[in-house]
Coordinates of C-alpha atoms in Angstrom, one line a residue:
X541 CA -38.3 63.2 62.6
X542 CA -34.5 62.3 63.0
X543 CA -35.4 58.9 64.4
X544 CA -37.8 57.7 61.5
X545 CA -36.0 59.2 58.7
X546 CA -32.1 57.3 59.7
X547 CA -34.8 54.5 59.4
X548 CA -36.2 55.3 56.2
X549 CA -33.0 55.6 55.1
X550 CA -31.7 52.3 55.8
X551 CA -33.5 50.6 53.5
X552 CA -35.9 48.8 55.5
X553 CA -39.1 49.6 53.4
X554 CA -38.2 47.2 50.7
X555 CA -36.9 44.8 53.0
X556 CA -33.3 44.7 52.5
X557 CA -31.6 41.4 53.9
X558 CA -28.7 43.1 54.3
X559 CA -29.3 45.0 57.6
X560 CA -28.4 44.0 60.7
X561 CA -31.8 41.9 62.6
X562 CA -32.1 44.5 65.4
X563 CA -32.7 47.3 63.1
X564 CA -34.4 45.6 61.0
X565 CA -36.8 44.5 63.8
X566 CA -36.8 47.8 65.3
X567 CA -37.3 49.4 61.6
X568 CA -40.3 46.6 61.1
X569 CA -41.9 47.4 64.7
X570 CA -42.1 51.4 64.4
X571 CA -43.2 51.3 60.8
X572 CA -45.6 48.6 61.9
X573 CA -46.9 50.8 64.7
X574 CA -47.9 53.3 62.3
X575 CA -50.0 51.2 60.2
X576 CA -52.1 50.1 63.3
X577 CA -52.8 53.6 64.3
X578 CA -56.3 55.3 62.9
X579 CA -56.8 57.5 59.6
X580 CA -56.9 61.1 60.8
X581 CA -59.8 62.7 60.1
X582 CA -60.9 64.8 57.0
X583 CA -57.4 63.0 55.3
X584 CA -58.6 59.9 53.8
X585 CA -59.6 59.8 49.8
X586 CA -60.0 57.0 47.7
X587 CA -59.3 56.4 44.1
X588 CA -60.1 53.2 42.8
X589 CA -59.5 50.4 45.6
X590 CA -56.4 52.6 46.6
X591 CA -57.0 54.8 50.3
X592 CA -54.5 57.7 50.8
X593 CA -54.5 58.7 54.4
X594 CA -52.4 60.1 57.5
X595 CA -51.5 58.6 60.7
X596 CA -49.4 60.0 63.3
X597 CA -46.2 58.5 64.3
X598 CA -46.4 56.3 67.8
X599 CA -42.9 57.3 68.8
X600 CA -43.6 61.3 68.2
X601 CA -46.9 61.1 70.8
X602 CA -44.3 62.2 73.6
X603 CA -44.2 65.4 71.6
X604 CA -46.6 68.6 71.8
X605 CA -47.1 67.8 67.8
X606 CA -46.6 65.0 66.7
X607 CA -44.9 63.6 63.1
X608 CA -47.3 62.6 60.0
X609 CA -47.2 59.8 57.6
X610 CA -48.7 60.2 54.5
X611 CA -49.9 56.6 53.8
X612 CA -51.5 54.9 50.3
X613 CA -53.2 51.5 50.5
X614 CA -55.2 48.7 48.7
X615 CA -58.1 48.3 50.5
X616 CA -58.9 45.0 48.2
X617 CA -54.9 43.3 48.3
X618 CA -52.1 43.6 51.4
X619 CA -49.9 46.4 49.8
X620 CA -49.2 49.9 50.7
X621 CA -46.9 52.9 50.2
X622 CA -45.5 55.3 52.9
X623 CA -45.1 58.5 50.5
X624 CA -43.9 61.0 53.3
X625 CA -43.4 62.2 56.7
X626 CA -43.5 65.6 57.9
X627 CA -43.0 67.1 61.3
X628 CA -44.9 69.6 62.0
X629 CA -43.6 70.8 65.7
X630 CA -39.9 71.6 63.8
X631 CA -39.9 73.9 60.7
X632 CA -36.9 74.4 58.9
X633 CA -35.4 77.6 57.5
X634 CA -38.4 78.3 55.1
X635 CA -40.9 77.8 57.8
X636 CA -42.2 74.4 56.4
X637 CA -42.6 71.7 58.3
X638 CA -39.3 69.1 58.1
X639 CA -40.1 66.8 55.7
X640 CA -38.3 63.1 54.7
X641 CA -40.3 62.3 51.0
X642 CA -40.3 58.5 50.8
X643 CA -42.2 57.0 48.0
X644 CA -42.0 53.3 48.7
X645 CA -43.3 50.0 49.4
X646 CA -43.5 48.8 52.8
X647 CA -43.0 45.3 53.3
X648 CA -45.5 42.6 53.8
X649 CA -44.2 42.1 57.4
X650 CA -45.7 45.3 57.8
X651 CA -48.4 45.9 56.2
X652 CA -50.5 42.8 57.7
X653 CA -51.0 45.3 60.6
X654 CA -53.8 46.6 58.4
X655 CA -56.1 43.9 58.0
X656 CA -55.7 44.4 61.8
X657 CA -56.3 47.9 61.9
X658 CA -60.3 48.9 62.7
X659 CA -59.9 52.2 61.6
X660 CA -58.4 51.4 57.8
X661 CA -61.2 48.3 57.6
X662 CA -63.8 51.1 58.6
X663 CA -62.2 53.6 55.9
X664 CA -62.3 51.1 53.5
X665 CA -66.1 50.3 54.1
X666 CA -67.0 53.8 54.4
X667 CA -65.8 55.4 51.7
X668 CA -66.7 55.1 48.5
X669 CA -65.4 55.2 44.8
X670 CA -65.2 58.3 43.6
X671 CA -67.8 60.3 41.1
X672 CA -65.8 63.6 39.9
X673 CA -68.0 65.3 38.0
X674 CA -66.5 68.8 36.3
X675 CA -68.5 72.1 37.8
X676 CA -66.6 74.2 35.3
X677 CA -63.9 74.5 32.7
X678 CA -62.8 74.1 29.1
X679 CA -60.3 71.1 27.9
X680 CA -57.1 73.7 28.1
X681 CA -58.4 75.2 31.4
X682 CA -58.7 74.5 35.4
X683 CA -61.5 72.2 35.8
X684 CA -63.4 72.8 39.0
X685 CA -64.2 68.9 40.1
X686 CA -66.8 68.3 42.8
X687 CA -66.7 64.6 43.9
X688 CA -70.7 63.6 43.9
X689 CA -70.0 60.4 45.8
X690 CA -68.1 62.4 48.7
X691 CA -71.1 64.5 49.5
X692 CA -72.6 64.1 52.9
X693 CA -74.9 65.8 54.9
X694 CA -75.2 66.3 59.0
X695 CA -77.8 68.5 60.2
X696 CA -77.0 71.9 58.0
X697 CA -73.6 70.8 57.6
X698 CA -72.8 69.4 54.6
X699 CA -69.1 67.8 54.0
X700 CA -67.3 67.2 50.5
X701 CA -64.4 66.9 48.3
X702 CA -63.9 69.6 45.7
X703 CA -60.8 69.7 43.7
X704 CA -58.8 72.1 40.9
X705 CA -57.0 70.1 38.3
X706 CA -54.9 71.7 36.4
X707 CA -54.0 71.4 32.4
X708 CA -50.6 71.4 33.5
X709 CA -47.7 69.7 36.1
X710 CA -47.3 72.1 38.4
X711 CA -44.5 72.8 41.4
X712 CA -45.7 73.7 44.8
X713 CA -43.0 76.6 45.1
X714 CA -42.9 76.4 49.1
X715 CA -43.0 72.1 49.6
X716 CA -41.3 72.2 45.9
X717 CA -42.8 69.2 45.1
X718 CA -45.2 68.3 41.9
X719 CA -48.6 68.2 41.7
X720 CA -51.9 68.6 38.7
X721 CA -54.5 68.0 41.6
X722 CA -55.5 70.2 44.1
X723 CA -57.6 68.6 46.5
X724 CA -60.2 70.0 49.4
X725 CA -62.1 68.8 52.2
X726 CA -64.6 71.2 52.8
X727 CA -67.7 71.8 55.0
X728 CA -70.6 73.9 54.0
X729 CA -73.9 75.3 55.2
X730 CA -75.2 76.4 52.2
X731 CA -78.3 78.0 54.5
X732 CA -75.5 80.2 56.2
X733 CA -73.5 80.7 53.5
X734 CA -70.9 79.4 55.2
X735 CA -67.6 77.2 54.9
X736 CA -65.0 76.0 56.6
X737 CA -61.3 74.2 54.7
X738 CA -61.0 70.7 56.8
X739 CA -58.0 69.9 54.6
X740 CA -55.9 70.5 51.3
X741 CA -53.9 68.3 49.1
X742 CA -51.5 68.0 46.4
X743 CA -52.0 65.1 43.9
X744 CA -50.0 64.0 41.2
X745 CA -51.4 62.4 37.9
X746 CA -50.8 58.8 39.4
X747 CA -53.2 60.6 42.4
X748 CA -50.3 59.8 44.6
X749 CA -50.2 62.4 47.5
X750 CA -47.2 64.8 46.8
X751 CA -48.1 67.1 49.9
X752 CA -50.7 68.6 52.5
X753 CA -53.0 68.5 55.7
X754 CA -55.6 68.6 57.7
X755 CA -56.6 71.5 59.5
X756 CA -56.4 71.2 63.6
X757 CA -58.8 74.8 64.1
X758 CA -60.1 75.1 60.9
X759 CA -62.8 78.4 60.7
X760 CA -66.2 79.4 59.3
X761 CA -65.9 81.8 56.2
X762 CA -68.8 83.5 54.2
X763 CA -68.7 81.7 50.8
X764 CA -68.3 85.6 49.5
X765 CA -64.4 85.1 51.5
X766 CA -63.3 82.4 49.5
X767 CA -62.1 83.0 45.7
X768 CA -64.1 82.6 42.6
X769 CA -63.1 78.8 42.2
X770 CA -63.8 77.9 45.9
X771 CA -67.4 79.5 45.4
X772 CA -68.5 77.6 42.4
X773 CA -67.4 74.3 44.5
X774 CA -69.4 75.2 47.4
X775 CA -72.4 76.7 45.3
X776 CA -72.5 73.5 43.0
X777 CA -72.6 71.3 46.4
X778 CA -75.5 73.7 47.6
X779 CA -77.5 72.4 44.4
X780 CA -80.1 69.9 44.3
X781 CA -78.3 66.4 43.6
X782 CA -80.3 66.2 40.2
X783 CA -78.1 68.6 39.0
X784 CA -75.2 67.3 40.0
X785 CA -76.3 64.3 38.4
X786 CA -76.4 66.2 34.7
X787 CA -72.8 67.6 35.0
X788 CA -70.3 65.9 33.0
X789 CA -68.3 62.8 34.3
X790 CA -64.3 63.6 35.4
X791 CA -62.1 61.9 32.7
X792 CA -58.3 61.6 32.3
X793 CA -56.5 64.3 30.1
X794 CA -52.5 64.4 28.9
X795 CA -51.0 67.2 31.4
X796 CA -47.8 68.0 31.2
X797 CA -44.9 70.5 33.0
X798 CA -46.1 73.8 32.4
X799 CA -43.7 76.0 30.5
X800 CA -43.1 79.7 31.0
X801 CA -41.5 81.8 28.0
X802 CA -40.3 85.2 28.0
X803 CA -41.9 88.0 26.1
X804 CA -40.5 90.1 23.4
X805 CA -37.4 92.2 24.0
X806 CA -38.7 95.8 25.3
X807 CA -38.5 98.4 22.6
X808 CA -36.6 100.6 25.1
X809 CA -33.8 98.0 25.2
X810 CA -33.6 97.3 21.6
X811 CA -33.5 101.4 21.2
X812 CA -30.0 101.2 23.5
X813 CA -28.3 99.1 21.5
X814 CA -29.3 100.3 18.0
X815 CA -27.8 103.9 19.9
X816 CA -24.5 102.1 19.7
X817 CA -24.1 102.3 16.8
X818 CA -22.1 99.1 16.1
X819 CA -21.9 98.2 12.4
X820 CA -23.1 95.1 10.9
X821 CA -20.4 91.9 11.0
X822 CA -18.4 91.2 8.1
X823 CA -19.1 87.9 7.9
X824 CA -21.6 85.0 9.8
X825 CA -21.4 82.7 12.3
X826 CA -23.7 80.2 12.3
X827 CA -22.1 77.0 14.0
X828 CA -19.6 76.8 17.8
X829 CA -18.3 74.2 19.4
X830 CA -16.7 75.4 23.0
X831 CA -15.2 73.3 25.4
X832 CA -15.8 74.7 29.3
X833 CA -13.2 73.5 31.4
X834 CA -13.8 73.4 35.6
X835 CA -11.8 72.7 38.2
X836 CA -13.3 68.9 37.7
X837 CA -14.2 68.3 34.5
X838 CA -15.1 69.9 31.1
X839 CA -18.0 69.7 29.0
X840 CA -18.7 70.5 25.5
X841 CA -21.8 72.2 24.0
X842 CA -22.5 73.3 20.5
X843 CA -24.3 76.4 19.7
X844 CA -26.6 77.5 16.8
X845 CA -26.6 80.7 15.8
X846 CA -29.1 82.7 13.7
X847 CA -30.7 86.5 13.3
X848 CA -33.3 86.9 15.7
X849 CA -36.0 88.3 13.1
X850 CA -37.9 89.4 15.6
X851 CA -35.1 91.7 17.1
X852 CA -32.2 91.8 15.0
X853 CA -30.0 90.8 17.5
X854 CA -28.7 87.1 17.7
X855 CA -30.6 83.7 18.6
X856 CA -28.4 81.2 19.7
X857 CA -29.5 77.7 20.6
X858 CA -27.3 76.0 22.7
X859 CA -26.7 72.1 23.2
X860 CA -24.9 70.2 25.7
X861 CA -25.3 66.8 27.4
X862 CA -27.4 67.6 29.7
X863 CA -29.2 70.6 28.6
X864 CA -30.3 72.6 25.9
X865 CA -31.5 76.7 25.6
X866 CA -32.6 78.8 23.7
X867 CA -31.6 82.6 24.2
X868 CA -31.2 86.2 22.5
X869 CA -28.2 87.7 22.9
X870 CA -26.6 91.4 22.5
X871 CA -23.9 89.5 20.0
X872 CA -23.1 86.7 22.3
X873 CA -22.0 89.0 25.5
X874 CA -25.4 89.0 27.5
X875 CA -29.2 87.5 27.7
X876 CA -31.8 89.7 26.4
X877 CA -33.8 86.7 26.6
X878 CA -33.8 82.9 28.0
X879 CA -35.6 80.2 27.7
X880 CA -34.2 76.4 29.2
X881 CA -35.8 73.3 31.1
X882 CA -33.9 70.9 33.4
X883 CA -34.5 68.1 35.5
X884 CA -33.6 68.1 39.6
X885 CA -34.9 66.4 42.2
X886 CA -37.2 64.4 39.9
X887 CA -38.7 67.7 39.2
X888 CA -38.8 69.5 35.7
X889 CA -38.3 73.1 35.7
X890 CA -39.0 75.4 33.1
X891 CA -36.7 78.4 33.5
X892 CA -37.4 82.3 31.1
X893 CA -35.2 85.5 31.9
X894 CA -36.0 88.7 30.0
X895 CA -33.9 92.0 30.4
X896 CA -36.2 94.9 31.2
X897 CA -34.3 97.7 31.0
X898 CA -30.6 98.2 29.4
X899 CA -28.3 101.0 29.2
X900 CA -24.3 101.2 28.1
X901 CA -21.5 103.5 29.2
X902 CA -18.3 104.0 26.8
X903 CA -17.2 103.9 23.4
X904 CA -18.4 100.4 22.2
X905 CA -18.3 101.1 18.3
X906 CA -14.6 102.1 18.5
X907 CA -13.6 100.0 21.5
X908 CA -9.9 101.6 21.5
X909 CA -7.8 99.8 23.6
X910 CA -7.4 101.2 27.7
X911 CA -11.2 102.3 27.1
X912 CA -13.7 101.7 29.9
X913 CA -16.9 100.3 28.5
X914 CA -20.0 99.8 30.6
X915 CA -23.4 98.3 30.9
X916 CA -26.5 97.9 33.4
X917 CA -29.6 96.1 32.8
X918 CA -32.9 94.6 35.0
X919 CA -33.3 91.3 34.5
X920 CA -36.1 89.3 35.3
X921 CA -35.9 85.2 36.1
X922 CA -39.0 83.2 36.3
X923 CA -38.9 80.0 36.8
X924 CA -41.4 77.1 37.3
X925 CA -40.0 76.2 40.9
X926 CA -39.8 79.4 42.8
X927 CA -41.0 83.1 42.9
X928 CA -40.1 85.4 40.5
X929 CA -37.2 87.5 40.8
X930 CA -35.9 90.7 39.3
X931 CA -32.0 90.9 39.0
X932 CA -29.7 93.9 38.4
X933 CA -26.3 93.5 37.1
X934 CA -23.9 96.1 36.1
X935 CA -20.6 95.1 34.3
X936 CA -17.9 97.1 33.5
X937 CA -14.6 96.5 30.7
X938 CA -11.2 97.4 30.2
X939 CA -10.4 96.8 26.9
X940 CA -6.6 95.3 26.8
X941 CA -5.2 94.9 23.5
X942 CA -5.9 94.0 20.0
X943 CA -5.1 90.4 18.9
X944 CA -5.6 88.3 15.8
X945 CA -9.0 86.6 15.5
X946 CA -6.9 83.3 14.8
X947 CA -5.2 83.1 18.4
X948 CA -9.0 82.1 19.5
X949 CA -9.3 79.8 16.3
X950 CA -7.5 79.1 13.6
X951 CA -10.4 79.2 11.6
X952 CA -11.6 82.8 12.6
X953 CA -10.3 85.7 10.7
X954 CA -9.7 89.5 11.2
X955 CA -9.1 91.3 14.3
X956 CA -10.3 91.1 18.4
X957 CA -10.4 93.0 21.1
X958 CA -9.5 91.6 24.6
X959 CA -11.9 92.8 27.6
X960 CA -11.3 92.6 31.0
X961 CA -14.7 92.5 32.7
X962 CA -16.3 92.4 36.4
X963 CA -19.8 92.0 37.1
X964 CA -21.7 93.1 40.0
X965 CA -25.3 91.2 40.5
X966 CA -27.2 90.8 43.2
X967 CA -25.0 89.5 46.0
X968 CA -21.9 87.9 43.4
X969 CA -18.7 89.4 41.5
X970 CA -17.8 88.1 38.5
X971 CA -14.9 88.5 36.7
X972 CA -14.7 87.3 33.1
X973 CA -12.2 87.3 29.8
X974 CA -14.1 88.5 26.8
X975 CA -13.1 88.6 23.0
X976 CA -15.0 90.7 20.3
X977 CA -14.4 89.1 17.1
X978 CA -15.0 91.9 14.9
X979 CA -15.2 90.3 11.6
X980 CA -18.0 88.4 13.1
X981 CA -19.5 91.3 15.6
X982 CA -19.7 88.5 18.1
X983 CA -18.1 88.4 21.8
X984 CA -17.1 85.2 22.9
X985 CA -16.2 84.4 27.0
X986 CA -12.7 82.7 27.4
X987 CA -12.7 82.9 31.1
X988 CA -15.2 83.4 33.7
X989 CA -14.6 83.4 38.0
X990 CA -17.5 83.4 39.9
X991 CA -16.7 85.2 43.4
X992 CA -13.7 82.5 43.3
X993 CA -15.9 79.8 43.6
X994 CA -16.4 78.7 40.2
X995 CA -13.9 79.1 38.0
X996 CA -14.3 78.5 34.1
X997 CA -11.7 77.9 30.7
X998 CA -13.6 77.8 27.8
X999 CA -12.0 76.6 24.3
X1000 CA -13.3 77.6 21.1
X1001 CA -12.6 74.0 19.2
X1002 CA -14.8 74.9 16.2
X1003 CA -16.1 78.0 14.5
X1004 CA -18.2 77.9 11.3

């Protein structure tokens, strides 16, 4: 995998000039050897006049298992893709396979060794356009595909492509790659009631493989193993082909990222803050602008702020450059609840955190100053991209004096309190400057060090 993806990296797909001739000849020769080898079996689909397909990598033969290239071409024009390679003999960290994602065009040098390669021109000859037809499912819903054209029979055997596509873009949490397609190679008896999953893939709405494989040892199942969705697949390829023939045609739909939201604020929680009993603020805010300062930069952000009607408690919609949220918060000190979406690795990811359970320590209607106050709350993070998690922080403040609202802004009036705070989470200590403006009944962070590895100014510039 090391040797193909310094390669890869190089450049030498799109054919730079700029590389030295020996690698580039070297680069043009092992790329080229993969493009004469044969489609593995049970891994070639077509859409259109494209075929997706893997190959194994000449140069990893000398290994017990060898590397796999994840290959689109134009059976009809000399153009293909190499999308990914994988190495299946050397897992990283997370037990997946090593993996070096490509995504682009090999160059015509190369790709002329398939109009030399028998077992593409065979591929191409064999396989024919596609005929999805939907086995089950509303607009909004997983449709269960069955791919009529696909269907093949061999004594009691009977082979197929089944798929599930999904109404929205979704993230493969272990490859963490996108996908609205999954697709199956699957073998039925349907006088045995038995199956066996040859392969499985990951398709995007471009039907450009994101991930998967074949099978090397795949086993017979009952049809009563497999989930509901699985059975409907291999019960509808067990019908006679005239009804396969009435089910609807496969069309294109809008999908896009899915989104995950957080649910309302507990009633328990909302009960531990009402027992508080902090009195209503003086006066609103409704507009901040807050400079956060690193140890490289700054960036600005804005934030909205509003009464949660749902609550009571305080929405605040924050903007920056890159991101926006929106959140409700126990008067600007904590999340109750989160909602945000960001781009990384060419992935969107929806992100939603919700506070289970919330309880307080202290004096926080008085606040008098040398006072310990306290907190500890469950939170739980969901996010499009990986498995759910549920957090536990407990914080705990020192309040250290009473200063004029003004010092934080000239435009703020009355009085604050300054609170010393350190956070305990999951594996991270946090220690943090906090102001309650109590005109305002709002607390706003001047100062936040995470475990001494991030440290954070922030500047209230505006206050409205």
């Amino acid at each position: 995998m090391k040797r193909i993806a310094v390669v890869v990296t190089l450049g030498l797909l799109s054919g730079c000039s700029l590389q030295p001739s020996s690698t580039v000849s070297h680069g043009q020769a092992l790329f080229g050897d993969m493009l004469k080898q044969p489609p593995l079996a049970d891994s070639v689909m077509r859409d259109g006049d494209q075929l997706s397909y893997q190959a194994q990598i000449v140069s990893a033969k000398t290994a017990t298992t060898p590397d796999i290239a994840q290959i689109r071409a134009s059976c009809s024009t000399p153009a293909a893709n190499l999308l990914f390679v994988e190495s299946p003999g050397t897992l990283t960290a997370s037990g997946q396979p090593e993996r070096f994602t490509v995504m682009r065009d090999l160059t015509a040098a190369v790709v002329v060794n398939l109009q030399q390669n028998p077992g593409f021109i065979e591929a191409c000859a064999r396989t024919p356009r596609p005929d999805w037809r939907v086995v089950r499912g509303a607009a909004n819903e997983r449709w269960l595909l069955i791919d009529r054209a696909s269907l093949k029979s061999t004594g009691d055997q009977l082979q197929f492509w089944g798929a599930f596509d999904e109404p929205h873009i979704l993230i493969n949490k272990q490859k963490k790659m996108p996908y609205v397609q999954q697709r199956m190679r699957l073998q039925a008896s349907c006088s045995r009631q038995s199956y066996r999953t040859l392969a499985t893939f990951g398709l995007t709405t471009d039907n450009l493989v994101t991930f998967g494989q074949t099978q090397t040892a795949p086993q017979d199942q009952p049809f009563s193993a497999a989930d509901a969705d699985t059975q409907a697949l291999l019960n509808a390829a067990c019908t006679p082909s005239t009804a396969l023939e009435q089910l609807p045609v496969a069309t294109s739909r809008t999908q896009v990222p899915l989104t995950v939201t957080p649910p309302a604020i507990p009633a328990p929680v909302l009960d531990a803050i009402t027992a508080l009993g902090l009195p209503n603020a003086n006066k609103p805010l409704h507009h901040l602008v807050q400079r956060s300062e690193f140890g490289v930069g700054n960036v600005q952000s804005e934030l909205f702020i509003e009464p949660d009607t749902r609550s009571a408690q305080v929405h605040v919609r924050e903007v920056g450059k890159y991101s926006t949220t929106q959140k409700v918060m126990f008067r600007g000190l904590f999340n109750l609840n989160y909602q945000a979406e960001s781009k990384r690795d060419g992935l969107t990811i929806s992100y939603a955190s919700n506070v289970e359970a919330l309880s307080f320590t202290g004096d926080w209607k008085q606040m008098p100053v040398g006072a310990t106050l306290g907190f500890s709350l469950k939170e739980l993070n969901r996010n499009t991209a990986e498995e759910d998690r549920v957090l536990p922080r407990t914080d705990s403040c020192v309040v250290k004096r009473e200063l004029p609202a003004s010092k934080i802004n000239a435009d703020l009036s009355g009085s604050a309190k300054e609170l010393s705070c350190t956070s305990t989470g999951a594996k991270l200590i946090t220690t943090s400057t906090v102001v309650y403006l109590q005109d305002y009944g709002y607390f706003f962070t001047s100062k936040n060090d995470l475990a001494g590895l991030v440290k954070t100014s922030m500047t209230l510039l505006r206050a409205e």
